[in-house]
Short mmCIF file of C-alpha atoms and ligand atoms in Angstrom, two decimals:
data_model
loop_
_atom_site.label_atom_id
_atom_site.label_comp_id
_atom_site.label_asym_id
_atom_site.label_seq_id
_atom_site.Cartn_x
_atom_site.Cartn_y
_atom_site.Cartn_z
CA UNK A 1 20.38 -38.57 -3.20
CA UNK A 2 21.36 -35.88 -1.43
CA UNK A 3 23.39 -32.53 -3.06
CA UNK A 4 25.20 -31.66 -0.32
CA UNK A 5 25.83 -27.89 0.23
CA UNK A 6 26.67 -25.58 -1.94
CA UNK A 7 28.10 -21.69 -1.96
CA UNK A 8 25.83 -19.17 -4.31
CA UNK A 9 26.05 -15.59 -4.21
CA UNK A 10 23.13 -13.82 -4.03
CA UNK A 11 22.63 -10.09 -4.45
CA UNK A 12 21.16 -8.55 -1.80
CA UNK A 13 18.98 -6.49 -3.55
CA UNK A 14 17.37 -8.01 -6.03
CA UNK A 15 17.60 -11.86 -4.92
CA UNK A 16 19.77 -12.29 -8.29
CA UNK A 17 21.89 -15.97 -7.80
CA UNK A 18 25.46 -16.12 -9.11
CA UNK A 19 28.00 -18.75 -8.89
CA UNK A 20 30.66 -16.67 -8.54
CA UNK A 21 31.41 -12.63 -6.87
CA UNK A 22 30.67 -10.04 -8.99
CA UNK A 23 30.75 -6.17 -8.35
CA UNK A 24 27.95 -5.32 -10.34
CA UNK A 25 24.92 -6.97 -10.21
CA UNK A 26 23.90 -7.71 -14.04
CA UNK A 27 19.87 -7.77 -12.77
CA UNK A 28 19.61 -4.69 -10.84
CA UNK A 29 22.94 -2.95 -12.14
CA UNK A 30 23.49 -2.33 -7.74
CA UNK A 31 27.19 -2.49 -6.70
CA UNK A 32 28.55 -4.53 -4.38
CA UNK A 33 25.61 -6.29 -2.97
CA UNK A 34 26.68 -9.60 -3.65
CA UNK A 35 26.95 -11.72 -0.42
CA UNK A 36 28.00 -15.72 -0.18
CA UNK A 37 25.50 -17.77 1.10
CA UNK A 38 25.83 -21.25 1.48
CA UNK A 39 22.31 -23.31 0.33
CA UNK A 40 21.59 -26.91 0.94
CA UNK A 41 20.43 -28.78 -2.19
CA UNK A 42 17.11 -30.23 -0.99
CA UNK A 43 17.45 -34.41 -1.84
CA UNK A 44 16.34 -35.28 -5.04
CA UNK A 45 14.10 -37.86 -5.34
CA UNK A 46 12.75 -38.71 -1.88
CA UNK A 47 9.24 -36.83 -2.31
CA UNK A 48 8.53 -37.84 -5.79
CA UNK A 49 5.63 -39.65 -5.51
CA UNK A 50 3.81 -41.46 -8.84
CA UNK A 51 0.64 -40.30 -10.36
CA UNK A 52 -1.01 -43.32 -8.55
CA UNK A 53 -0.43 -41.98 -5.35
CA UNK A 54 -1.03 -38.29 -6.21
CA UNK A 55 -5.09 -37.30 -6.17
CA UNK A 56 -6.41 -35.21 -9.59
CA UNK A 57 -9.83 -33.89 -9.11
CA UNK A 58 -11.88 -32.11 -11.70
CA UNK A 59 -12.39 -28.08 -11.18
CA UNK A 60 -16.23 -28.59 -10.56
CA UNK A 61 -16.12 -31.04 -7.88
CA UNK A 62 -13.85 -28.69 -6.04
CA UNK A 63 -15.79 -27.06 -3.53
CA UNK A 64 -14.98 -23.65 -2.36
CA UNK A 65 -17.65 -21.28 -0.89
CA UNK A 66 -16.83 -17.00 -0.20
CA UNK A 67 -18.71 -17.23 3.43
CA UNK A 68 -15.70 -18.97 4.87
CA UNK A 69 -13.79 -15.83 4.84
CA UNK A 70 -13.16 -14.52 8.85
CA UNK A 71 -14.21 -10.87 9.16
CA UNK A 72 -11.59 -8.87 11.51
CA UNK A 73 -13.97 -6.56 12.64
CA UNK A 74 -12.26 -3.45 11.66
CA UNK A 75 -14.30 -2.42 8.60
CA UNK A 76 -10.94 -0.90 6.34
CA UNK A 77 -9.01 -3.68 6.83
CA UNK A 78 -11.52 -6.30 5.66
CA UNK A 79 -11.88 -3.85 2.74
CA UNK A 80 -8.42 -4.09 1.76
CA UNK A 81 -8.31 -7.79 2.27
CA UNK A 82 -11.34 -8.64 -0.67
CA UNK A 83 -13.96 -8.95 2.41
CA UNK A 84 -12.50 -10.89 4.91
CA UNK A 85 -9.40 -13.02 5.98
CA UNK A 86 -9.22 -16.08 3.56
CA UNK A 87 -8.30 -19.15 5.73
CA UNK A 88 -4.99 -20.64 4.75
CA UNK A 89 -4.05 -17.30 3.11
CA UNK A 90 -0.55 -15.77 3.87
CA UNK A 91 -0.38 -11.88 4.17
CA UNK A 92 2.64 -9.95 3.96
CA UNK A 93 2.82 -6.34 5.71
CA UNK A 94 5.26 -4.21 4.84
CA UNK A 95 5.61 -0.65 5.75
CA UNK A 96 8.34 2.20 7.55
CA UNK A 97 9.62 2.05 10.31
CA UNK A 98 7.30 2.94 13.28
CA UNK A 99 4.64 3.50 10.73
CA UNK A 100 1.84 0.78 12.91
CA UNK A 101 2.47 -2.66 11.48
CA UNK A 102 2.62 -4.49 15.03
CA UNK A 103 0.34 -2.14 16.14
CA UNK A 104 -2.67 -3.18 13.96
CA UNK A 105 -1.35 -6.96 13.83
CA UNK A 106 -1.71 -6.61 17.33
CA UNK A 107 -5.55 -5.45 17.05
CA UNK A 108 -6.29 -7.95 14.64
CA UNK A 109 -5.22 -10.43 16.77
CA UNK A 110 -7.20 -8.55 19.82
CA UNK A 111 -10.21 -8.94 17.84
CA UNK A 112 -9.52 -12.56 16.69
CA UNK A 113 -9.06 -13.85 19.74
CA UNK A 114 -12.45 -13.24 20.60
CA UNK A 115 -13.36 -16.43 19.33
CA UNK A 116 -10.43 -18.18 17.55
CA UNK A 117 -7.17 -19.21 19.06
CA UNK A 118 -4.71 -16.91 17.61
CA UNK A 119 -0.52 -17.14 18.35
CA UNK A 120 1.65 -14.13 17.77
CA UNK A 121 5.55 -14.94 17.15
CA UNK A 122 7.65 -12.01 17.90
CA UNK A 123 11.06 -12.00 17.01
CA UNK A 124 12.03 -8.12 17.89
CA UNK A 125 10.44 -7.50 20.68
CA UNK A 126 10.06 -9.05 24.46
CA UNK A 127 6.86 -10.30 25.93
CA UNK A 128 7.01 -7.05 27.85
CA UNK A 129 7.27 -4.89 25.36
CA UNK A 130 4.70 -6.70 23.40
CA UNK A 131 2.70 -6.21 26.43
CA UNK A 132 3.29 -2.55 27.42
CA UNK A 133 1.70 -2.03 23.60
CA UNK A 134 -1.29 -4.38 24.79
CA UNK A 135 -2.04 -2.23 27.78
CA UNK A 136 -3.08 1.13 25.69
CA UNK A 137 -5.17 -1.09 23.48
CA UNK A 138 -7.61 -2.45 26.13
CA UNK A 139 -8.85 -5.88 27.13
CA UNK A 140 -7.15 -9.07 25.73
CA UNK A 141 -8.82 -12.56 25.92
CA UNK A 142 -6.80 -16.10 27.08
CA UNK A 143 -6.93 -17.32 23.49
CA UNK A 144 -4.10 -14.79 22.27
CA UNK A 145 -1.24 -16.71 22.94
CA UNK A 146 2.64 -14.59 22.83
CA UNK A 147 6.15 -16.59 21.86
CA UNK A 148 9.25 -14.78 21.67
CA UNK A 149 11.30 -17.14 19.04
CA UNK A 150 13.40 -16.68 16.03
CA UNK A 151 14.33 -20.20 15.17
CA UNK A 152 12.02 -21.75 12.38
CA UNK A 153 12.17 -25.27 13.28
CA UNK A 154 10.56 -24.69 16.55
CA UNK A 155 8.07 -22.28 15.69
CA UNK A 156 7.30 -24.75 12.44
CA UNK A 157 6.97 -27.28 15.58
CA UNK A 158 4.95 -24.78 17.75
CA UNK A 159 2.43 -24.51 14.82
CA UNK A 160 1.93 -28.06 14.07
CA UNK A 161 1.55 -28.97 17.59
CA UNK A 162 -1.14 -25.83 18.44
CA UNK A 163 -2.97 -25.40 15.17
CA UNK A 164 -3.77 -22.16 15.96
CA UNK A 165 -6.43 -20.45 13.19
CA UNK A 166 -4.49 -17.32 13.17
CA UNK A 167 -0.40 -16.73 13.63
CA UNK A 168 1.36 -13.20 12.75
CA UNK A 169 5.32 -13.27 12.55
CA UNK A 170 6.97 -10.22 13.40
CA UNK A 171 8.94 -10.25 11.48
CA UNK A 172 9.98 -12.58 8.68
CA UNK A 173 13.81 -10.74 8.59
CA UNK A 174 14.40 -11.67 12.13
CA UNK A 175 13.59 -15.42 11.30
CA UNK A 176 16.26 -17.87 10.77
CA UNK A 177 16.58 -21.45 9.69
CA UNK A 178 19.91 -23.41 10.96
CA UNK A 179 19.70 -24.99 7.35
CA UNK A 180 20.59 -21.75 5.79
CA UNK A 181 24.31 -21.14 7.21
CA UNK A 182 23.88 -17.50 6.04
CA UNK A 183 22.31 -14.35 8.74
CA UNK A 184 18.51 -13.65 9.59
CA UNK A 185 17.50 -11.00 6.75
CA UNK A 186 19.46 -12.53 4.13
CA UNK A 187 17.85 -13.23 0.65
CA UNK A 188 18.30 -17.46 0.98
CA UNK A 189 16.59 -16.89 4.60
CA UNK A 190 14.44 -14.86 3.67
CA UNK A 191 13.15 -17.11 0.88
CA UNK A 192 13.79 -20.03 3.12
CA UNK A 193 11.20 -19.14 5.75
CA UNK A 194 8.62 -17.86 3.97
CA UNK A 195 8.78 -20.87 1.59
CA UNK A 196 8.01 -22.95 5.30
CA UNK A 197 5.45 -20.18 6.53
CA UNK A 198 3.89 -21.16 2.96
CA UNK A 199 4.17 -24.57 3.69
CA UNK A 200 2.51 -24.44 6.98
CA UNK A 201 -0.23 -21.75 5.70
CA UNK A 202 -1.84 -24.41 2.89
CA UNK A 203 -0.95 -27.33 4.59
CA UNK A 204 -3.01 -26.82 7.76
CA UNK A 205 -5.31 -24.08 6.28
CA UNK A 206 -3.40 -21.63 9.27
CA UNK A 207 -3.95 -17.87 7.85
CA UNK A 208 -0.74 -16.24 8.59
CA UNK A 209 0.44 -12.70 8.85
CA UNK A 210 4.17 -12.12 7.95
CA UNK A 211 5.64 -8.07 8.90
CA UNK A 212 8.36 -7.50 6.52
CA UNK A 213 10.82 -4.53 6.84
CA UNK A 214 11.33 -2.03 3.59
CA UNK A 215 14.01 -1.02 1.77
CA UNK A 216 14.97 2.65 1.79
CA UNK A 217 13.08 2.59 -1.69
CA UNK A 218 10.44 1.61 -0.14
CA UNK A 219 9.87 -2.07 -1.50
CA UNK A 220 10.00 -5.02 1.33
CA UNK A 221 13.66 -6.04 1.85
CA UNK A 222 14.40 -9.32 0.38
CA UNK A 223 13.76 -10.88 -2.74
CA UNK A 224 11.02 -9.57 -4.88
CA UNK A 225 10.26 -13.52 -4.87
CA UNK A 226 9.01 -12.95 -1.35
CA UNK A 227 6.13 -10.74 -3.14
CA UNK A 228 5.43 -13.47 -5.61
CA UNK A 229 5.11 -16.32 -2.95
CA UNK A 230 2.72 -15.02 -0.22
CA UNK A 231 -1.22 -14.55 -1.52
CA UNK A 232 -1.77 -10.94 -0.24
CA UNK A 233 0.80 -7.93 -0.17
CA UNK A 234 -0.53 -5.12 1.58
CA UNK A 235 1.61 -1.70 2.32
CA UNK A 236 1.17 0.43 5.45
CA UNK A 237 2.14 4.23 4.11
CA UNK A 238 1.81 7.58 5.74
CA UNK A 239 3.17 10.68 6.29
CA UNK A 240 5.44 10.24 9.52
CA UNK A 241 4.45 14.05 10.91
CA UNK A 242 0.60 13.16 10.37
CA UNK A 243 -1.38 10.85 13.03
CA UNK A 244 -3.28 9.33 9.60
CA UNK A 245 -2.07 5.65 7.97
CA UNK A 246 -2.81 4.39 4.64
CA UNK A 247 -2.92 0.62 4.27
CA UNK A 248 -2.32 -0.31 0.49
CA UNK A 249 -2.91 -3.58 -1.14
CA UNK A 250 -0.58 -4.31 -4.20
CA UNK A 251 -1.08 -7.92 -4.55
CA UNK A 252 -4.10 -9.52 -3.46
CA UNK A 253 -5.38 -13.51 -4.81
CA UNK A 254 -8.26 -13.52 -3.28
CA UNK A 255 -9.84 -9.41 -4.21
CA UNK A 256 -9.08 -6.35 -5.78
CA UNK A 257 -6.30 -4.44 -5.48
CA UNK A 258 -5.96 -0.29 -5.09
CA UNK A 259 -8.48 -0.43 -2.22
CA UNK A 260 -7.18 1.35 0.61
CA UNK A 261 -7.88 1.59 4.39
CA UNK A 262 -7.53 4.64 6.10
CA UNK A 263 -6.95 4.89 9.78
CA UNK A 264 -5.88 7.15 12.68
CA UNK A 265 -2.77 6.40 15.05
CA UNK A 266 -4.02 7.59 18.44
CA UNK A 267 -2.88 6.62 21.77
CA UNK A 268 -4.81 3.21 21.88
CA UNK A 269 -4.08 2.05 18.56
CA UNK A 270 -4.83 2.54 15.11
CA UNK A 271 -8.40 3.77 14.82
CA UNK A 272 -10.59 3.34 11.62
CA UNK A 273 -11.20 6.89 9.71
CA UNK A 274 -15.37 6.47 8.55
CA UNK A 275 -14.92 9.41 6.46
CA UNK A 276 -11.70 9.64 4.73
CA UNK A 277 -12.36 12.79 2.59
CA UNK A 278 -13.72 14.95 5.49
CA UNK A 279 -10.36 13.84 7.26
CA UNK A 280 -8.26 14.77 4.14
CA UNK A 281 -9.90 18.13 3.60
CA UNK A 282 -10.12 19.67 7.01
CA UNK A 283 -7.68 22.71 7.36
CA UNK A 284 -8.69 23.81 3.91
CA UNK A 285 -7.99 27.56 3.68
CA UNK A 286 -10.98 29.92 2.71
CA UNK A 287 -10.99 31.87 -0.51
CA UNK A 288 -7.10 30.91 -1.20
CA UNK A 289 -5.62 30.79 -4.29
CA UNK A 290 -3.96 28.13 -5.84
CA UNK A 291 -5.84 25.71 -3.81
CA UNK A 292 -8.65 23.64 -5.43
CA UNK A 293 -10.28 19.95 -4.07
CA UNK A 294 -9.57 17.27 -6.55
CA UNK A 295 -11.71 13.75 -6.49
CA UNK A 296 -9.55 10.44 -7.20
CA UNK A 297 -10.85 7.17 -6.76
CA UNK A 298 -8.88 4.90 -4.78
CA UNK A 299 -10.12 1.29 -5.60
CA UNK A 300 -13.94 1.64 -5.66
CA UNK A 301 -13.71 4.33 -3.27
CA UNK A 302 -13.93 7.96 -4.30
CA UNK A 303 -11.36 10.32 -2.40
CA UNK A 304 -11.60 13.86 -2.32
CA UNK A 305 -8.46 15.67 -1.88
CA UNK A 306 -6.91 19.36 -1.87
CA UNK A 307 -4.43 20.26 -4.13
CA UNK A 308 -2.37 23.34 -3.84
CA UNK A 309 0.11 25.30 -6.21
CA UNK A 310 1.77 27.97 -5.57
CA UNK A 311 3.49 29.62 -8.88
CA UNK A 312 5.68 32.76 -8.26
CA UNK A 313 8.28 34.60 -10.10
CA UNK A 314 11.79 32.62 -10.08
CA UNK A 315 14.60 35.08 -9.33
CA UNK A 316 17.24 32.92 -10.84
CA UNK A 317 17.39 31.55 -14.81
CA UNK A 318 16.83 28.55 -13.91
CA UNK A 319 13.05 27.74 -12.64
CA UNK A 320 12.27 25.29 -9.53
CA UNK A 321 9.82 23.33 -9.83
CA UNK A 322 8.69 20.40 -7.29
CA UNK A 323 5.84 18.12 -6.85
CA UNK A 324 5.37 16.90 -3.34
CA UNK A 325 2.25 14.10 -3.18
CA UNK A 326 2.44 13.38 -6.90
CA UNK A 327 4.44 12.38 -9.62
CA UNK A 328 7.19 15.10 -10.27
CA UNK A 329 7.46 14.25 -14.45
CA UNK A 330 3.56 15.06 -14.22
CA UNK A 331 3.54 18.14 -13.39
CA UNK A 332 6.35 19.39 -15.72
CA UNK A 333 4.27 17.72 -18.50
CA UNK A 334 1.09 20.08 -17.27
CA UNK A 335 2.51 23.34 -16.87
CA UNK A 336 4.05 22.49 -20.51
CA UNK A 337 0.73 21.94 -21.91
CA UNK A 338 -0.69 24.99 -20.21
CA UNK A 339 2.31 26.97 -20.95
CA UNK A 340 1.75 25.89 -25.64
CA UNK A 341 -2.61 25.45 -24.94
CA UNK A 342 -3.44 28.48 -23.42
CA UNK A 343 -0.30 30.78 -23.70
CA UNK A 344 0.40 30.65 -20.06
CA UNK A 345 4.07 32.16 -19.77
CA UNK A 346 5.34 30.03 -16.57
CA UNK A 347 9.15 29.41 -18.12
CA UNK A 348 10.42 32.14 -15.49
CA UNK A 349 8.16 30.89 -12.65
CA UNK A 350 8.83 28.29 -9.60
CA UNK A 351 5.76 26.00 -9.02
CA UNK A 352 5.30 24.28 -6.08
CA UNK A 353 2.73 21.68 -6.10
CA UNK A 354 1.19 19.93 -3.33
CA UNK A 355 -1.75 17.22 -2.55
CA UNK A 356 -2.53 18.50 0.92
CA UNK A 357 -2.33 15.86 4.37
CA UNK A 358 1.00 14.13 2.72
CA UNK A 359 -0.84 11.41 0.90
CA UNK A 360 0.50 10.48 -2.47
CA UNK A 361 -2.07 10.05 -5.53
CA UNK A 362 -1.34 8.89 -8.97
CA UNK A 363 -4.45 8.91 -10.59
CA UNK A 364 -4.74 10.48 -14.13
CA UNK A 365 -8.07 12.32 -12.82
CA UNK A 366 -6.41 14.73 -10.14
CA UNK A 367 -4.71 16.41 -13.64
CA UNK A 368 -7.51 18.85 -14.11
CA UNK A 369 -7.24 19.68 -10.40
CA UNK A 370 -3.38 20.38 -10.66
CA UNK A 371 -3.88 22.49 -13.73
CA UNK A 372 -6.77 24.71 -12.18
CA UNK A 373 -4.53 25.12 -8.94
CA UNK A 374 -1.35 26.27 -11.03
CA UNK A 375 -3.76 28.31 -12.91
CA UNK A 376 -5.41 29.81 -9.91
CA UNK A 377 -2.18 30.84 -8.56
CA UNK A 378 -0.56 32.15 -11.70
CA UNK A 379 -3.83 34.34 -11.63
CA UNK A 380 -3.74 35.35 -7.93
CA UNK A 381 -7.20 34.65 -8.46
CA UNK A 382 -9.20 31.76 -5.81
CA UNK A 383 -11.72 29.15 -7.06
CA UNK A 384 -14.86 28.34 -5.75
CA UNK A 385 -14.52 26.69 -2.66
CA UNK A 386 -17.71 25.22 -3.64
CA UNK A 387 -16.25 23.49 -6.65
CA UNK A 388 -14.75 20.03 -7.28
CA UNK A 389 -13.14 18.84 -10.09
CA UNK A 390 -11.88 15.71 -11.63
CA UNK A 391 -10.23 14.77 -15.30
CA UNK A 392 -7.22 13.58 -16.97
CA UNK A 393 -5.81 16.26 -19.35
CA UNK A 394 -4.32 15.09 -22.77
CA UNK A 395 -1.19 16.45 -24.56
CA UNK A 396 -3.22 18.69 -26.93
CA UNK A 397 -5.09 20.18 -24.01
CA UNK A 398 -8.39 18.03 -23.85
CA UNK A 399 -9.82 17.43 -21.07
CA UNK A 400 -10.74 13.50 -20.69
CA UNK A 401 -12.64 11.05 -19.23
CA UNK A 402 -12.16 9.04 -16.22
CA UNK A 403 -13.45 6.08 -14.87
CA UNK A 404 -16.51 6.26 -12.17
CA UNK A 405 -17.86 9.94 -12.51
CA UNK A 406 -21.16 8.83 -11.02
CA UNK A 407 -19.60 7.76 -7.86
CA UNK A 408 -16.87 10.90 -7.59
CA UNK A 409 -20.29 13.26 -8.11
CA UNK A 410 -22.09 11.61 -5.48
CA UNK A 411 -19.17 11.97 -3.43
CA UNK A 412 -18.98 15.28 -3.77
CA UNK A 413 -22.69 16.24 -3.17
CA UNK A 414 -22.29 14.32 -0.07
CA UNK A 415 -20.03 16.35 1.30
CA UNK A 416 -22.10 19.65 0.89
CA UNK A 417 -19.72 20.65 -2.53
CA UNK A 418 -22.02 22.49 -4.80
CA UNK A 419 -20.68 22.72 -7.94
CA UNK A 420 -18.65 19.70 -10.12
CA UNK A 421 -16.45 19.74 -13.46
CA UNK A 422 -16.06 16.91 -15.10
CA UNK A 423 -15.39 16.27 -18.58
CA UNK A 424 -17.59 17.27 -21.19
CA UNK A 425 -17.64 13.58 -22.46
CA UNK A 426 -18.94 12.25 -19.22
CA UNK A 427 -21.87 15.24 -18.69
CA UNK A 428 -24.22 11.41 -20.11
CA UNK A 429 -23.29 9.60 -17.47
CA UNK A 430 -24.31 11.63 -14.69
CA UNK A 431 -27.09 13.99 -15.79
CA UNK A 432 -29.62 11.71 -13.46
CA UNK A 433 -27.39 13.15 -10.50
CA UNK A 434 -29.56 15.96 -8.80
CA UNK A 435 -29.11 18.86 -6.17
CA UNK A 436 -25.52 19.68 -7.53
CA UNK A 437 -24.34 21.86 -10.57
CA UNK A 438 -22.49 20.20 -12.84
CA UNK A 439 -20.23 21.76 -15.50
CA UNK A 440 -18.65 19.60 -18.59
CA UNK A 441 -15.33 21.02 -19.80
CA UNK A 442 -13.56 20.04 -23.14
CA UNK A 443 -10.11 21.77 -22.65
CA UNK A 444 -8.03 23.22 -20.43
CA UNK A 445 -8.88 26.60 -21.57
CA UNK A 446 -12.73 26.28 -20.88
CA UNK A 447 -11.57 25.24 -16.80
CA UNK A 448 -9.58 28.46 -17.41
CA UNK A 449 -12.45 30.34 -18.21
CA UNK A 450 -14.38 28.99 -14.63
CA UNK A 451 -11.57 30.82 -12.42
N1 ATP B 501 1.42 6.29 23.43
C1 ATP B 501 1.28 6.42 22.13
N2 ATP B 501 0.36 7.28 21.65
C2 ATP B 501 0.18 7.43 20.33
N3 ATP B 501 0.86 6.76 19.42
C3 ATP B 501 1.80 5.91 19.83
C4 ATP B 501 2.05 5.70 21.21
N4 ATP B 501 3.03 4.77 21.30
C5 ATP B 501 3.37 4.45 20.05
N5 ATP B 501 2.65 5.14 19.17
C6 ATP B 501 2.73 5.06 17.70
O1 ATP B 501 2.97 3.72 17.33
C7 ATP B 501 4.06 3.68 16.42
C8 ATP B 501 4.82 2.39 16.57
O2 ATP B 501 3.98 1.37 16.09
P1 ATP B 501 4.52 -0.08 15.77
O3 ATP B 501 5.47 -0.51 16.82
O4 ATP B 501 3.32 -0.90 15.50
O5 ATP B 501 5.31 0.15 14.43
P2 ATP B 501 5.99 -0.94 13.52
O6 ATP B 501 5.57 -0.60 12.13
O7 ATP B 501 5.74 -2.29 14.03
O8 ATP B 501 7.53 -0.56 13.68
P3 ATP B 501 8.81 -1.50 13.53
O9 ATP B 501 9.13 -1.49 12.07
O10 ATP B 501 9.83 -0.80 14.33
O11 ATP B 501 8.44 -2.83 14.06
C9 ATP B 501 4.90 4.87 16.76
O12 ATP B 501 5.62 5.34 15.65
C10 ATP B 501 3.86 5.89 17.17
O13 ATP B 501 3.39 6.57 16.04
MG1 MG B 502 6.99 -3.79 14.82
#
């Protein structure tokens, strides 16, 4: 029996459903975001099937094997992915505008197409402009078929009919289904497609790529349920002035997240980076102070990165103090531990801190780094360029451990860095490490003591 339609107000922020307008939403506390949308109730009862019909297997006679995932050929994306496309998977990209999200859908589908029949569904840009992106990238085989389309009932029938093994929709806020009465973008079409793209995805074991637009916070637009029904979310970031991309994954089913894939924008597409830290610490300045190369792991990957402070005299009461890179609330919380540990009197200074290359890092570990930079500048006195360091520092001014040292070390040696301080507690873990000086610190006034 059907439900017939019915008006629901969604907010357009958060996805929240009310029955009636409100001007605050009670979920996400947003004003005014509350739109009408009118939803058709699906029928009740006509796919109910009984438990006869249904088929229950037992987990061990499911068979599922890891060599059927599809390798895209580019090295940092399979990374990010868990090693490899996972047929029947569906993978949502979100990321800035401009910031590459067609452009490496684009290669992935170059590469694809070598051997697999592969259909990209654009529904922002024309088969010429599609193309004119094609032309810097290089050669492009028959099997990489183009459809300019919007409607989901066609390009639901498109799929069924082609079963291609790979389809990317760019992008899921442009696509609209005539039994949602509400506009593309909106959370109820939104939800709608995706919930077909799903459909399709497991159903015919398609792996399918969905772009989705952010939010000027950053998150994809739409309902946060869009995160929670795809398998795979992965983020492109970057710093808009600087040619390198970051590709993030935040959700993954099928591999770990926190991996990241580094690549290059350049004029024929997005090209892998081999070597991220070499990328992240050319343009270093020599024997500056302030400046001091931090190691952070990103996933199972160790990074090495610059961080830079700059601490001078504040001519008004009130000090500045900014964090650009890393988290703002961090820093404070350093520079007060520095300023009760080690007597460090920084109330009437500005500090400017700064992870060099515009990346943004969380990780406890780059503390010890930020710490030794403020300190360095405070000083006027430079570090070793030599020297890396890596450690979380503690409210009482300890210097602690961090996950991985063995692998941040290596790292480092690697990259011709000749001395490393790590926590003292972690000197055990890596003492087989040779051809590198190592140096375990307890506090912050010990890493002090090594400027
Ligand atoms: N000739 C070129 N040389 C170098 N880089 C280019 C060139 N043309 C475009 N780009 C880069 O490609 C980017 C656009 O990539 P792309 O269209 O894939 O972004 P997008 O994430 O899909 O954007 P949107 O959200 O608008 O769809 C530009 O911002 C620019 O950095
Ligand atoms: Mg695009």
């Amino acid at each position: 029996m059907a439900k017939g339609k019915k008006t629901i107000y969604f907010c357009q922020n958060c996805g929240h459903e009310e029955t009636k307008w409100l001007g605050q939403c009670p979920a996400c506390k947003e004003w005014n975001t509350f739109v009408e949308e009118k939803v058709i109730g699906s029928s009740a009862s006509a796919n109910v099937r009984t438990e006869r019909e249904v088929k229950i297997v037992a987990l061990s006679e499911v068979s599922a094997d890891d060599h059927t995932r599809i390798e895209t050929g580019m090295a940092e994306l399979d990374r990010v992915l868990g090693g490899g496309i996972v047929p029947g998977s569906l993978v949502l990209v979100g990321g800035d505008p401009g910031i590459g999200k067609s452009t490496i859908l684009l290669q992935v589908c170059q590469r694809l197409a070598q051997e697999r029949s592969v259909l990209y569904i654009s529904g922002e840009e024309s088969l010429s402009q599609i193309k004119l992106r094609a032309n810097r990238m290089g050669e492009f085989k028959e099997n990489l078929k183009l459809l300019c389309e919007t409607n989901l009932g066609t390009i639901r029938n498109v799929i069924e009919n082609r079963r291609p093994e790979l389809v990317v929709i760019d992008s899921i806020q442009t696509m609209y289904s005539e039994e949602v009465s509400s506009a593309p973008g909106s959370v109820s079409q939104v939800r709608e497609s995706t919930n077909v793209f799903m459909q399709l995805a497991k159903g015919l074991g398609i792996t399918i790529f969905i772009v989705g637009h952010v939010t000027k916070e950053g998150t994809v637009a739409g309902p946060r349920v869009l995160e929670h029904m795809v398998d795979t979310v992965l983020y492109f970031e970057g710093d808009r002035h600087a040619s390198y991309r970051i590709l993030r994954g935040v959700k993954n089913r099928f591999g770990s997240t926190n991996e990241i894939g580094v690549f290059e924008m350049r004029q024929n597409g997005l090209v892998e980076v081999e070597n991220p830290s070499e990328y992240m610490l050319s343009g270093k300045p020599e024997n500056a102070s302030g400046s001091v190369v931090a190691c952070s792991m990103e996933g199972t990957r160790p990074l090495l990165i610059e961080i830079q402070a700059l601490v001078c005299e504040s001519n008004f009461g009130m000090p500045r103090r900014t964090a650009a890179g890393t988290d703002y609330n961090r820093v404070n919380l350093l520079m007060a531990v520095l300023e009760k540990r080690i007597g460090l009197h920084m109330s009437n200074c500005d500090a400017y801190v700064n992870i060099a290359g515009g990346i943004k890092m969380n990780e406890p570990a780059i503390d010890l780094g930020i710490v030794m930079a403020i300190i360095s500048s405070y000083k006027n006195r430079p570090v070793d360029e030599k020297m890396i360091v890596f450690g979380e520092v503690g409210l009482s001014g300890e210097v602690r451990a961090v996950s991985m040292p063995e692998q941040r070390v290596t790292e480092a040696k690697k990259l011709g860095f000749e001395v490393c301080v790590i926590p003292e507690v972690s000197m055990d873990m890596v003492k087989s490490i040779k051809g590198i000086k190592i140096i375990g610190v307890k506090t912050v006034n010990d890493a002090m003591n090594l400027i």
